[in-house]
Amino acid sequence: MLTLPPSLEAALASGVTTLCWCWRVTRRDGPVFGVTDHDRDIEVDGLVFRSGSGFGGAATECEAGFAPGQTGLTGALDGEVLTEADLEAGLWAGAAVRIWRVDWSDPAVFVQTGQGVLGEIRRRDGRFEAELLGPAHELETVTGRVFARRCDAELGDARCGVDPEHGEFALGCDKRFATCRDRFANTLNFRGFPYMVGNDVLQASPASEAVRDGGSRGLGG
């Protein structure tokens, strides 16, 4: 639940309209930028937030107090904050964003309403559009390797090592150990775990057939 400072809560209750949005953006290489939809630059928490950047489209709704739901950022490309060259260099990918609601008549009164990181950034007619990914997106990111019987490399990539000129390359690979062994003679580069036991072994009793035969793990699977 979002907790508002008493002064901001009182301002909202009175119907005051001296509120604006501010976005604090920290690139992964360190630089910090502030932009606002207010018509003048304002300083909040020690950082000057620039006006006139055309930023908008975010912080209109929040999920669990963390990040805007199904939204993003838009704004103009300019020489002081976000340039075409910096986008091309990938400097803005993954930049951390904090979204604040600020009383511009008293910038010491503000509350963070969301946060996230910049995802895909698209450019069009001197402007940009960026996805804003909330903390929950990290739960969907695969970190490290997935242990499975089948290979997780792609046929012909650096981890696989099969030469695209191999006579069987056009037949493709179903990522089974037997295919890697018999079709490509590439078992040293097999990136799966063909000797893993199956769920039948994990769930079986010590005297069951599944335990005695290794969980039907056959090298062809």
mmCIF file with all atom_site columns, C-alpha atoms in Angstrom:
data_model
loop_
_atom_site.group_PDB
_atom_site.id
_atom_site.type_symbol
_atom_site.label_atom_id
_atom_site.label_alt_id
_atom_site.label_comp_id
_atom_site.label_asym_id
_atom_site.label_entity_id
_atom_site.label_seq_id
_atom_site.pdbx_PDB_ins_code
_atom_site.Cartn_x
_atom_site.Cartn_y
_atom_site.Cartn_z
_atom_site.occupancy
_atom_site.B_iso_or_equiv
_atom_site.pdbx_formal_charge
_atom_site.auth_seq_id
_atom_site.auth_comp_id
_atom_site.auth_asym_id
_atom_site.auth_atom_id
_atom_site.pdbx_PDB_model_num
ATOM 1   C CA . MET A 1 1   ? 0.000  0.000   0.000   1.00 0.00 ? 1   MET A CA 1
ATOM 2   C CA . LEU A 1 2   ? 1.299  3.440   -0.954  1.00 0.00 ? 2   LEU A CA 1
ATOM 3   C CA . THR A 1 3   ? 1.807  5.711   2.076   1.00 0.00 ? 3   THR A CA 1
ATOM 4   C CA . LEU A 1 4   ? 1.660  9.438   1.396   1.00 0.00 ? 4   LEU A CA 1
ATOM 5   C CA . PRO A 1 5   ? 3.469  12.108  3.426   1.00 0.00 ? 5   PRO A CA 1
ATOM 6   C CA . PRO A 1 6   ? 0.888  13.962  5.578   1.00 0.00 ? 6   PRO A CA 1
ATOM 7   C CA . SER A 1 7   ? 1.528  17.254  3.770   1.00 0.00 ? 7   SER A CA 1
ATOM 8   C CA . LEU A 1 8   ? 0.976  15.652  0.363   1.00 0.00 ? 8   LEU A CA 1
ATOM 9   C CA . GLU A 1 9   ? -2.099 13.817  1.569   1.00 0.00 ? 9   GLU A CA 1
ATOM 10  C CA . ALA A 1 10  ? -3.510 17.089  2.864   1.00 0.00 ? 10  ALA A CA 1
ATOM 11  C CA . ALA A 1 11  ? -2.781 18.812  -0.460  1.00 0.00 ? 11  ALA A CA 1
ATOM 12  C CA . LEU A 1 12  ? -4.587 16.077  -2.371  1.00 0.00 ? 12  LEU A CA 1
ATOM 13  C CA . ALA A 1 13  ? -7.548 16.238  -0.020  1.00 0.00 ? 13  ALA A CA 1
ATOM 14  C CA . SER A 1 14  ? -7.841 19.980  -0.563  1.00 0.00 ? 14  SER A CA 1
ATOM 15  C CA . GLY A 1 15  ? -8.005 19.572  -4.342  1.00 0.00 ? 15  GLY A CA 1
ATOM 16  C CA . VAL A 1 16  ? -4.748 21.402  -4.932  1.00 0.00 ? 16  VAL A CA 1
ATOM 17  C CA . THR A 1 17  ? -3.331 21.184  -8.457  1.00 0.00 ? 17  THR A CA 1
ATOM 18  C CA . THR A 1 18  ? 0.340  21.920  -7.733  1.00 0.00 ? 18  THR A CA 1
ATOM 19  C CA . LEU A 1 19  ? 1.447  18.369  -8.482  1.00 0.00 ? 19  LEU A CA 1
ATOM 20  C CA . CYS A 1 20  ? 3.719  17.071  -11.232 1.00 0.00 ? 20  CYS A CA 1
ATOM 21  C CA . TRP A 1 21  ? 5.472  13.870  -12.228 1.00 0.00 ? 21  TRP A CA 1
ATOM 22  C CA . CYS A 1 22  ? 9.239  13.441  -11.976 1.00 0.00 ? 22  CYS A CA 1
ATOM 23  C CA . TRP A 1 23  ? 11.363 10.620  -13.327 1.00 0.00 ? 23  TRP A CA 1
ATOM 24  C CA . ARG A 1 24  ? 14.799 9.905   -11.890 1.00 0.00 ? 24  ARG A CA 1
ATOM 25  C CA . VAL A 1 25  ? 16.745 7.751   -14.364 1.00 0.00 ? 25  VAL A CA 1
ATOM 26  C CA . THR A 1 26  ? 20.055 6.098   -13.493 1.00 0.00 ? 26  THR A CA 1
ATOM 27  C CA . ARG A 1 27  ? 21.966 4.557   -16.367 1.00 0.00 ? 27  ARG A CA 1
ATOM 28  C CA . ARG A 1 28  ? 23.892 1.362   -15.762 1.00 0.00 ? 28  ARG A CA 1
ATOM 29  C CA . ASP A 1 29  ? 27.176 3.186   -16.398 1.00 0.00 ? 29  ASP A CA 1
ATOM 30  C CA . GLY A 1 30  ? 26.444 5.636   -13.572 1.00 0.00 ? 30  GLY A CA 1
ATOM 31  C CA . PRO A 1 31  ? 25.050 8.974   -14.845 1.00 0.00 ? 31  PRO A CA 1
ATOM 32  C CA . VAL A 1 32  ? 21.803 10.130  -13.208 1.00 0.00 ? 32  VAL A CA 1
ATOM 33  C CA . PHE A 1 33  ? 19.199 12.242  -15.013 1.00 0.00 ? 33  PHE A CA 1
ATOM 34  C CA . GLY A 1 34  ? 16.017 13.910  -13.848 1.00 0.00 ? 34  GLY A CA 1
ATOM 35  C CA . VAL A 1 35  ? 13.096 14.945  -16.039 1.00 0.00 ? 35  VAL A CA 1
ATOM 36  C CA . THR A 1 36  ? 9.678  16.324  -15.203 1.00 0.00 ? 36  THR A CA 1
ATOM 37  C CA . ASP A 1 37  ? 6.408  17.143  -16.918 1.00 0.00 ? 37  ASP A CA 1
ATOM 38  C CA . HIS A 1 38  ? 6.282  20.448  -15.026 1.00 0.00 ? 38  HIS A CA 1
ATOM 39  C CA . ASP A 1 39  ? 6.730  23.611  -17.100 1.00 0.00 ? 39  ASP A CA 1
ATOM 40  C CA . ARG A 1 40  ? 9.872  24.653  -15.191 1.00 0.00 ? 40  ARG A CA 1
ATOM 41  C CA . ASP A 1 41  ? 12.964 22.871  -13.908 1.00 0.00 ? 41  ASP A CA 1
ATOM 42  C CA . ILE A 1 42  ? 12.659 21.866  -10.266 1.00 0.00 ? 42  ILE A CA 1
ATOM 43  C CA . GLU A 1 43  ? 15.106 20.442  -7.746  1.00 0.00 ? 43  GLU A CA 1
ATOM 44  C CA . VAL A 1 44  ? 13.960 17.410  -5.780  1.00 0.00 ? 44  VAL A CA 1
ATOM 45  C CA . ASP A 1 45  ? 16.085 15.489  -3.298  1.00 0.00 ? 45  ASP A CA 1
ATOM 46  C CA . GLY A 1 46  ? 19.267 17.137  -4.555  1.00 0.00 ? 46  GLY A CA 1
ATOM 47  C CA . LEU A 1 47  ? 18.695 16.488  -8.261  1.00 0.00 ? 47  LEU A CA 1
ATOM 48  C CA . VAL A 1 48  ? 17.521 19.009  -10.857 1.00 0.00 ? 48  VAL A CA 1
ATOM 49  C CA . PHE A 1 49  ? 14.657 17.660  -12.941 1.00 0.00 ? 49  PHE A CA 1
ATOM 50  C CA . ARG A 1 50  ? 14.569 19.217  -16.404 1.00 0.00 ? 50  ARG A CA 1
ATOM 51  C CA . SER A 1 51  ? 11.360 20.388  -17.986 1.00 0.00 ? 51  SER A CA 1
ATOM 52  C CA . GLY A 1 52  ? 10.596 20.462  -21.683 1.00 0.00 ? 52  GLY A CA 1
ATOM 53  C CA . SER A 1 53  ? 11.789 16.923  -22.308 1.00 0.00 ? 53  SER A CA 1
ATOM 54  C CA . GLY A 1 54  ? 8.359  15.745  -23.343 1.00 0.00 ? 54  GLY A CA 1
ATOM 55  C CA . PHE A 1 55  ? 8.504  12.842  -20.918 1.00 0.00 ? 55  PHE A CA 1
ATOM 56  C CA . GLY A 1 56  ? 5.188  11.273  -20.155 1.00 0.00 ? 56  GLY A CA 1
ATOM 57  C CA . GLY A 1 57  ? 2.984  8.234   -20.312 1.00 0.00 ? 57  GLY A CA 1
ATOM 58  C CA . ALA A 1 58  ? 4.155  6.596   -17.086 1.00 0.00 ? 58  ALA A CA 1
ATOM 59  C CA . ALA A 1 59  ? 3.112  6.465   -13.476 1.00 0.00 ? 59  ALA A CA 1
ATOM 60  C CA . THR A 1 60  ? -0.587 6.556   -14.275 1.00 0.00 ? 60  THR A CA 1
ATOM 61  C CA . GLU A 1 61  ? -1.269 3.365   -12.376 1.00 0.00 ? 61  GLU A CA 1
ATOM 62  C CA . CYS A 1 62  ? 0.674  1.233   -9.929  1.00 0.00 ? 62  CYS A CA 1
ATOM 63  C CA . GLU A 1 63  ? 0.687  -2.411  -9.039  1.00 0.00 ? 63  GLU A CA 1
ATOM 64  C CA . ALA A 1 64  ? 1.424  -3.233  -5.395  1.00 0.00 ? 64  ALA A CA 1
ATOM 65  C CA . GLY A 1 65  ? 3.256  0.090   -5.023  1.00 0.00 ? 65  GLY A CA 1
ATOM 66  C CA . PHE A 1 66  ? 6.163  -1.025  -7.180  1.00 0.00 ? 66  PHE A CA 1
ATOM 67  C CA . ALA A 1 67  ? 5.772  -0.037  -10.821 1.00 0.00 ? 67  ALA A CA 1
ATOM 68  C CA . PRO A 1 68  ? 3.240  1.230   -13.346 1.00 0.00 ? 68  PRO A CA 1
ATOM 69  C CA . GLY A 1 69  ? 1.105  -1.483  -14.852 1.00 0.00 ? 69  GLY A CA 1
ATOM 70  C CA . GLN A 1 70  ? 1.377  -2.021  -18.607 1.00 0.00 ? 70  GLN A CA 1
ATOM 71  C CA . THR A 1 71  ? 2.958  1.326   -19.360 1.00 0.00 ? 71  THR A CA 1
ATOM 72  C CA . GLY A 1 72  ? 6.132  2.956   -20.554 1.00 0.00 ? 72  GLY A CA 1
ATOM 73  C CA . LEU A 1 73  ? 7.972  6.214   -21.091 1.00 0.00 ? 73  LEU A CA 1
ATOM 74  C CA . THR A 1 74  ? 7.944  8.541   -24.061 1.00 0.00 ? 74  THR A CA 1
ATOM 75  C CA . GLY A 1 75  ? 9.955  11.646  -24.692 1.00 0.00 ? 75  GLY A CA 1
ATOM 76  C CA . ALA A 1 76  ? 12.078 13.667  -27.082 1.00 0.00 ? 76  ALA A CA 1
ATOM 77  C CA . LEU A 1 77  ? 15.625 12.903  -28.122 1.00 0.00 ? 77  LEU A CA 1
ATOM 78  C CA . ASP A 1 78  ? 17.862 15.822  -27.173 1.00 0.00 ? 78  ASP A CA 1
ATOM 79  C CA . GLY A 1 79  ? 21.508 16.600  -26.642 1.00 0.00 ? 79  GLY A CA 1
ATOM 80  C CA . GLU A 1 80  ? 21.340 17.028  -22.869 1.00 0.00 ? 80  GLU A CA 1
ATOM 81  C CA . VAL A 1 81  ? 19.596 13.879  -21.690 1.00 0.00 ? 81  VAL A CA 1
ATOM 82  C CA . LEU A 1 82  ? 18.966 11.191  -24.256 1.00 0.00 ? 82  LEU A CA 1
ATOM 83  C CA . THR A 1 83  ? 20.755 11.211  -27.596 1.00 0.00 ? 83  THR A CA 1
ATOM 84  C CA . GLU A 1 84  ? 20.531 9.014   -30.661 1.00 0.00 ? 84  GLU A CA 1
ATOM 85  C CA . ALA A 1 85  ? 24.195 8.024   -30.248 1.00 0.00 ? 85  ALA A CA 1
ATOM 86  C CA . ASP A 1 86  ? 23.676 6.921   -26.640 1.00 0.00 ? 86  ASP A CA 1
ATOM 87  C CA . LEU A 1 87  ? 20.710 4.798   -27.677 1.00 0.00 ? 87  LEU A CA 1
ATOM 88  C CA . GLU A 1 88  ? 22.736 3.188   -30.450 1.00 0.00 ? 88  GLU A CA 1
ATOM 89  C CA . ALA A 1 89  ? 25.487 2.411   -27.936 1.00 0.00 ? 89  ALA A CA 1
ATOM 90  C CA . GLY A 1 90  ? 22.979 0.702   -25.641 1.00 0.00 ? 90  GLY A CA 1
ATOM 91  C CA . LEU A 1 91  ? 23.717 3.035   -22.724 1.00 0.00 ? 91  LEU A CA 1
ATOM 92  C CA . TRP A 1 92  ? 20.058 3.347   -21.780 1.00 0.00 ? 92  TRP A CA 1
ATOM 93  C CA . ALA A 1 93  ? 19.192 -0.341  -21.846 1.00 0.00 ? 93  ALA A CA 1
ATOM 94  C CA . GLY A 1 94  ? 18.317 -1.492  -18.338 1.00 0.00 ? 94  GLY A CA 1
ATOM 95  C CA . ALA A 1 95  ? 18.472 2.018   -16.852 1.00 0.00 ? 95  ALA A CA 1
ATOM 96  C CA . ALA A 1 96  ? 16.784 2.208   -13.434 1.00 0.00 ? 96  ALA A CA 1
ATOM 97  C CA . VAL A 1 97  ? 13.763 4.504   -13.192 1.00 0.00 ? 97  VAL A CA 1
ATOM 98  C CA . ARG A 1 98  ? 12.126 5.951   -10.099 1.00 0.00 ? 98  ARG A CA 1
ATOM 99  C CA . ILE A 1 99  ? 8.809  7.737   -10.495 1.00 0.00 ? 99  ILE A CA 1
ATOM 100 C CA . TRP A 1 100 ? 7.864  10.501  -8.074  1.00 0.00 ? 100 TRP A CA 1
ATOM 101 C CA . ARG A 1 101 ? 4.752  12.569  -7.524  1.00 0.00 ? 101 ARG A CA 1
ATOM 102 C CA . VAL A 1 102 ? 5.946  16.018  -6.438  1.00 0.00 ? 102 VAL A CA 1
ATOM 103 C CA . ASP A 1 103 ? 4.302  19.173  -5.143  1.00 0.00 ? 103 ASP A CA 1
ATOM 104 C CA . TRP A 1 104 ? 6.114  21.698  -7.311  1.00 0.00 ? 104 TRP A CA 1
ATOM 105 C CA . SER A 1 105 ? 5.173  24.547  -4.959  1.00 0.00 ? 105 SER A CA 1
ATOM 106 C CA . ASP A 1 106 ? 7.149  22.749  -2.231  1.00 0.00 ? 106 ASP A CA 1
ATOM 107 C CA . PRO A 1 107 ? 9.500  20.190  -3.888  1.00 0.00 ? 107 PRO A CA 1
ATOM 108 C CA . ALA A 1 108 ? 10.465 18.764  -0.486  1.00 0.00 ? 108 ALA A CA 1
ATOM 109 C CA . VAL A 1 109 ? 7.017  17.153  -0.531  1.00 0.00 ? 109 VAL A CA 1
ATOM 110 C CA . PHE A 1 110 ? 7.068  14.119  -2.792  1.00 0.00 ? 110 PHE A CA 1
ATOM 111 C CA . VAL A 1 111 ? 6.361  10.402  -2.809  1.00 0.00 ? 111 VAL A CA 1
ATOM 112 C CA . GLN A 1 112 ? 7.715  7.570   -4.934  1.00 0.00 ? 112 GLN A CA 1
ATOM 113 C CA . THR A 1 113 ? 4.858  5.900   -6.778  1.00 0.00 ? 113 THR A CA 1
ATOM 114 C CA . GLY A 1 114 ? 6.752  3.366   -8.828  1.00 0.00 ? 114 GLY A CA 1
ATOM 115 C CA . GLN A 1 115 ? 10.049 2.035   -10.074 1.00 0.00 ? 115 GLN A CA 1
ATOM 116 C CA . GLY A 1 116 ? 11.375 -0.171  -12.824 1.00 0.00 ? 116 GLY A CA 1
ATOM 117 C CA . VAL A 1 117 ? 13.978 -0.515  -15.545 1.00 0.00 ? 117 VAL A CA 1
ATOM 118 C CA . LEU A 1 118 ? 13.890 0.509   -19.181 1.00 0.00 ? 118 LEU A CA 1
ATOM 119 C CA . GLY A 1 119 ? 13.220 -2.349  -21.558 1.00 0.00 ? 119 GLY A CA 1
ATOM 120 C CA . GLU A 1 120 ? 12.945 -2.125  -25.321 1.00 0.00 ? 120 GLU A CA 1
ATOM 121 C CA . ILE A 1 121 ? 13.456 1.399   -26.660 1.00 0.00 ? 121 ILE A CA 1
ATOM 122 C CA . ARG A 1 122 ? 12.091 2.439   -30.049 1.00 0.00 ? 122 ARG A CA 1
ATOM 123 C CA . ARG A 1 123 ? 12.907 5.649   -31.953 1.00 0.00 ? 123 ARG A CA 1
ATOM 124 C CA . ARG A 1 124 ? 10.575 7.523   -34.268 1.00 0.00 ? 124 ARG A CA 1
ATOM 125 C CA . ASP A 1 125 ? 10.615 11.063  -35.694 1.00 0.00 ? 125 ASP A CA 1
ATOM 126 C CA . GLY A 1 126 ? 12.994 12.488  -33.105 1.00 0.00 ? 126 GLY A CA 1
ATOM 127 C CA . ARG A 1 127 ? 11.201 10.829  -30.194 1.00 0.00 ? 127 ARG A CA 1
ATOM 128 C CA . PHE A 1 128 ? 11.576 7.612   -28.265 1.00 0.00 ? 128 PHE A CA 1
ATOM 129 C CA . GLU A 1 129 ? 9.210  5.108   -26.708 1.00 0.00 ? 129 GLU A CA 1
ATOM 130 C CA . ALA A 1 130 ? 10.487 2.801   -23.977 1.00 0.00 ? 130 ALA A CA 1
ATOM 131 C CA . GLU A 1 131 ? 8.983  -0.090  -22.066 1.00 0.00 ? 131 GLU A CA 1
ATOM 132 C CA . LEU A 1 132 ? 9.088  0.320   -18.302 1.00 0.00 ? 132 LEU A CA 1
ATOM 133 C CA . LEU A 1 133 ? 9.554  -3.062  -16.644 1.00 0.00 ? 133 LEU A CA 1
ATOM 134 C CA . GLY A 1 134 ? 8.654  -3.424  -12.967 1.00 0.00 ? 134 GLY A CA 1
ATOM 135 C CA . PRO A 1 135 ? 10.522 -5.580  -10.411 1.00 0.00 ? 135 PRO A CA 1
ATOM 136 C CA . ALA A 1 136 ? 8.234  -8.521  -11.159 1.00 0.00 ? 136 ALA A CA 1
ATOM 137 C CA . HIS A 1 137 ? 9.807  -8.958  -14.626 1.00 0.00 ? 137 HIS A CA 1
ATOM 138 C CA . GLU A 1 138 ? 12.972 -10.294 -12.970 1.00 0.00 ? 138 GLU A CA 1
ATOM 139 C CA . LEU A 1 139 ? 10.989 -13.289 -11.761 1.00 0.00 ? 139 LEU A CA 1
ATOM 140 C CA . GLU A 1 140 ? 10.479 -14.239 -15.412 1.00 0.00 ? 140 GLU A CA 1
ATOM 141 C CA . THR A 1 141 ? 14.165 -13.965 -16.304 1.00 0.00 ? 141 THR A CA 1
ATOM 142 C CA . VAL A 1 142 ? 16.118 -17.205 -16.562 1.00 0.00 ? 142 VAL A CA 1
ATOM 143 C CA . THR A 1 143 ? 19.343 -16.914 -14.575 1.00 0.00 ? 143 THR A CA 1
ATOM 144 C CA . GLY A 1 144 ? 22.040 -19.487 -15.130 1.00 0.00 ? 144 GLY A CA 1
ATOM 145 C CA . ARG A 1 145 ? 21.332 -22.799 -16.834 1.00 0.00 ? 145 ARG A CA 1
ATOM 146 C CA . VAL A 1 146 ? 18.324 -25.064 -16.772 1.00 0.00 ? 146 VAL A CA 1
ATOM 147 C CA . PHE A 1 147 ? 19.316 -28.647 -16.010 1.00 0.00 ? 147 PHE A CA 1
ATOM 148 C CA . ALA A 1 148 ? 17.516 -30.938 -18.425 1.00 0.00 ? 148 ALA A CA 1
ATOM 149 C CA . ARG A 1 149 ? 18.226 -34.105 -20.338 1.00 0.00 ? 149 ARG A CA 1
ATOM 150 C CA . ARG A 1 150 ? 18.152 -32.384 -23.703 1.00 0.00 ? 150 ARG A CA 1
ATOM 151 C CA . CYS A 1 151 ? 20.793 -29.984 -25.005 1.00 0.00 ? 151 CYS A CA 1
ATOM 152 C CA . ASP A 1 152 ? 20.188 -26.264 -24.510 1.00 0.00 ? 152 ASP A CA 1
ATOM 153 C CA . ALA A 1 153 ? 22.597 -25.091 -27.228 1.00 0.00 ? 153 ALA A CA 1
ATOM 154 C CA . GLU A 1 154 ? 21.475 -24.101 -30.705 1.00 0.00 ? 154 GLU A CA 1
ATOM 155 C CA . LEU A 1 155 ? 22.735 -26.174 -33.604 1.00 0.00 ? 155 LEU A CA 1
ATOM 156 C CA . GLY A 1 156 ? 25.872 -24.567 -35.010 1.00 0.00 ? 156 GLY A CA 1
ATOM 157 C CA . ASP A 1 157 ? 26.368 -21.928 -32.283 1.00 0.00 ? 157 ASP A CA 1
ATOM 158 C CA . ALA A 1 158 ? 29.591 -21.486 -30.299 1.00 0.00 ? 158 ALA A CA 1
ATOM 159 C CA . ARG A 1 159 ? 28.475 -23.836 -27.526 1.00 0.00 ? 159 ARG A CA 1
ATOM 160 C CA . CYS A 1 160 ? 27.379 -26.515 -29.968 1.00 0.00 ? 160 CYS A CA 1
ATOM 161 C CA . GLY A 1 161 ? 30.378 -26.325 -32.272 1.00 0.00 ? 161 GLY A CA 1
ATOM 162 C CA . VAL A 1 162 ? 28.894 -28.251 -35.195 1.00 0.00 ? 162 VAL A CA 1
ATOM 163 C CA . ASP A 1 163 ? 30.165 -26.864 -38.504 1.00 0.00 ? 163 ASP A CA 1
ATOM 164 C CA . PRO A 1 164 ? 27.279 -25.558 -40.681 1.00 0.00 ? 164 PRO A CA 1
ATOM 165 C CA . GLU A 1 165 ? 29.057 -27.339 -43.542 1.00 0.00 ? 165 GLU A CA 1
ATOM 166 C CA . HIS A 1 166 ? 28.496 -30.687 -41.816 1.00 0.00 ? 166 HIS A CA 1
ATOM 167 C CA . GLY A 1 167 ? 26.723 -33.052 -44.194 1.00 0.00 ? 167 GLY A CA 1
ATOM 168 C CA . GLU A 1 168 ? 23.839 -33.631 -41.752 1.00 0.00 ? 168 GLU A CA 1
ATOM 169 C CA . PHE A 1 169 ? 23.386 -29.998 -40.724 1.00 0.00 ? 169 PHE A CA 1
ATOM 170 C CA . ALA A 1 170 ? 20.309 -29.466 -42.889 1.00 0.00 ? 170 ALA A CA 1
ATOM 171 C CA . LEU A 1 171 ? 18.499 -32.255 -41.047 1.00 0.00 ? 171 LEU A CA 1
ATOM 172 C CA . GLY A 1 172 ? 18.530 -30.181 -37.881 1.00 0.00 ? 172 GLY A CA 1
ATOM 173 C CA . CYS A 1 173 ? 18.801 -31.395 -34.309 1.00 0.00 ? 173 CYS A CA 1
ATOM 174 C CA . ASP A 1 174 ? 16.119 -32.423 -31.834 1.00 0.00 ? 174 ASP A CA 1
ATOM 175 C CA . LYS A 1 175 ? 18.585 -31.851 -28.962 1.00 0.00 ? 175 LYS A CA 1
ATOM 176 C CA . ARG A 1 176 ? 18.608 -35.486 -27.858 1.00 0.00 ? 176 ARG A CA 1
ATOM 177 C CA . PHE A 1 177 ? 21.880 -37.107 -26.803 1.00 0.00 ? 177 PHE A CA 1
ATOM 178 C CA . ALA A 1 178 ? 21.427 -39.912 -29.337 1.00 0.00 ? 178 ALA A CA 1
ATOM 179 C CA . THR A 1 179 ? 21.087 -37.388 -32.169 1.00 0.00 ? 179 THR A CA 1
ATOM 180 C CA . CYS A 1 180 ? 24.189 -35.502 -31.064 1.00 0.00 ? 180 CYS A CA 1
ATOM 181 C CA . ARG A 1 181 ? 26.117 -38.766 -30.864 1.00 0.00 ? 181 ARG A CA 1
ATOM 182 C CA . ASP A 1 182 ? 24.911 -40.594 -33.967 1.00 0.00 ? 182 ASP A CA 1
ATOM 183 C CA . ARG A 1 183 ? 24.212 -37.764 -36.411 1.00 0.00 ? 183 ARG A CA 1
ATOM 184 C CA . PHE A 1 184 ? 26.946 -35.288 -35.544 1.00 0.00 ? 184 PHE A CA 1
ATOM 185 C CA . ALA A 1 185 ? 29.516 -37.244 -33.468 1.00 0.00 ? 185 ALA A CA 1
ATOM 186 C CA . ASN A 1 186 ? 29.508 -34.241 -31.157 1.00 0.00 ? 186 ASN A CA 1
ATOM 187 C CA . THR A 1 187 ? 29.013 -35.755 -27.708 1.00 0.00 ? 187 THR A CA 1
ATOM 188 C CA . LEU A 1 188 ? 31.858 -33.732 -26.158 1.00 0.00 ? 188 LEU A CA 1
ATOM 189 C CA . ASN A 1 189 ? 29.857 -30.573 -26.792 1.00 0.00 ? 189 ASN A CA 1
ATOM 190 C CA . PHE A 1 190 ? 26.472 -31.950 -25.743 1.00 0.00 ? 190 PHE A CA 1
ATOM 191 C CA . ARG A 1 191 ? 24.972 -29.334 -23.405 1.00 0.00 ? 191 ARG A CA 1
ATOM 192 C CA . GLY A 1 192 ? 22.335 -31.470 -21.742 1.00 0.00 ? 192 GLY A CA 1
ATOM 193 C CA . PHE A 1 193 ? 22.371 -33.988 -18.912 1.00 0.00 ? 193 PHE A CA 1
ATOM 194 C CA . PRO A 1 194 ? 21.323 -37.335 -20.409 1.00 0.00 ? 194 PRO A CA 1
ATOM 195 C CA . TYR A 1 195 ? 22.013 -39.285 -17.224 1.00 0.00 ? 195 TYR A CA 1
ATOM 196 C CA . MET A 1 196 ? 19.522 -37.363 -15.105 1.00 0.00 ? 196 MET A CA 1
ATOM 197 C CA . VAL A 1 197 ? 16.992 -39.577 -13.389 1.00 0.00 ? 197 VAL A CA 1
ATOM 198 C CA . GLY A 1 198 ? 13.331 -38.966 -14.015 1.00 0.00 ? 198 GLY A CA 1
ATOM 199 C CA . ASN A 1 199 ? 10.435 -38.157 -11.712 1.00 0.00 ? 199 ASN A CA 1
ATOM 200 C CA . ASP A 1 200 ? 9.557  -41.836 -11.587 1.00 0.00 ? 200 ASP A CA 1
ATOM 201 C CA . VAL A 1 201 ? 12.758 -42.496 -9.628  1.00 0.00 ? 201 VAL A CA 1
ATOM 202 C CA . LEU A 1 202 ? 12.310 -39.519 -7.354  1.00 0.00 ? 202 LEU A CA 1
ATOM 203 C CA . GLN A 1 203 ? 8.818  -40.650 -6.444  1.00 0.00 ? 203 GLN A CA 1
ATOM 204 C CA . ALA A 1 204 ? 9.492  -44.400 -6.310  1.00 0.00 ? 204 ALA A CA 1
ATOM 205 C CA . SER A 1 205 ? 10.083 -46.624 -3.320  1.00 0.00 ? 205 SER A CA 1
ATOM 206 C CA . PRO A 1 206 ? 13.526 -48.279 -2.893  1.00 0.00 ? 206 PRO A CA 1
ATOM 207 C CA . ALA A 1 207 ? 12.230 -51.656 -4.145  1.00 0.00 ? 207 ALA A CA 1
ATOM 208 C CA . SER A 1 208 ? 10.498 -50.376 -7.282  1.00 0.00 ? 208 SER A CA 1
ATOM 209 C CA . GLU A 1 209 ? 11.457 -51.230 -10.848 1.00 0.00 ? 209 GLU A CA 1
ATOM 210 C CA . ALA A 1 210 ? 12.088 -47.544 -11.601 1.00 0.00 ? 210 ALA A CA 1
ATOM 211 C CA . VAL A 1 211 ? 14.935 -47.405 -9.100  1.00 0.00 ? 211 VAL A CA 1
ATOM 212 C CA . ARG A 1 212 ? 16.543 -50.587 -10.412 1.00 0.00 ? 212 ARG A CA 1
ATOM 213 C CA . ASP A 1 213 ? 16.633 -49.438 -14.048 1.00 0.00 ? 213 ASP A CA 1
ATOM 214 C CA . GLY A 1 214 ? 17.762 -45.861 -13.324 1.00 0.00 ? 214 GLY A CA 1
ATOM 215 C CA . GLY A 1 215 ? 14.419 -44.229 -13.940 1.00 0.00 ? 215 GLY A CA 1
ATOM 216 C CA . SER A 1 216 ? 14.032 -45.201 -17.580 1.00 0.00 ? 216 SER A CA 1
ATOM 217 C CA . ARG A 1 217 ? 16.600 -42.605 -18.365 1.00 0.00 ? 217 ARG A CA 1
ATOM 218 C CA . GLY A 1 218 ? 17.740 -44.079 -21.701 1.00 0.00 ? 218 GLY A CA 1
ATOM 219 C CA . LEU A 1 219 ? 20.384 -42.168 -23.572 1.00 0.00 ? 219 LEU A CA 1
ATOM 220 C CA . GLY A 1 220 ? 18.067 -41.765 -26.519 1.00 0.00 ? 220 GLY A CA 1
ATOM 221 C CA . GLY A 1 221 ? 15.817 -39.361 -24.549 1.00 0.00 ? 221 GLY A CA 1
#
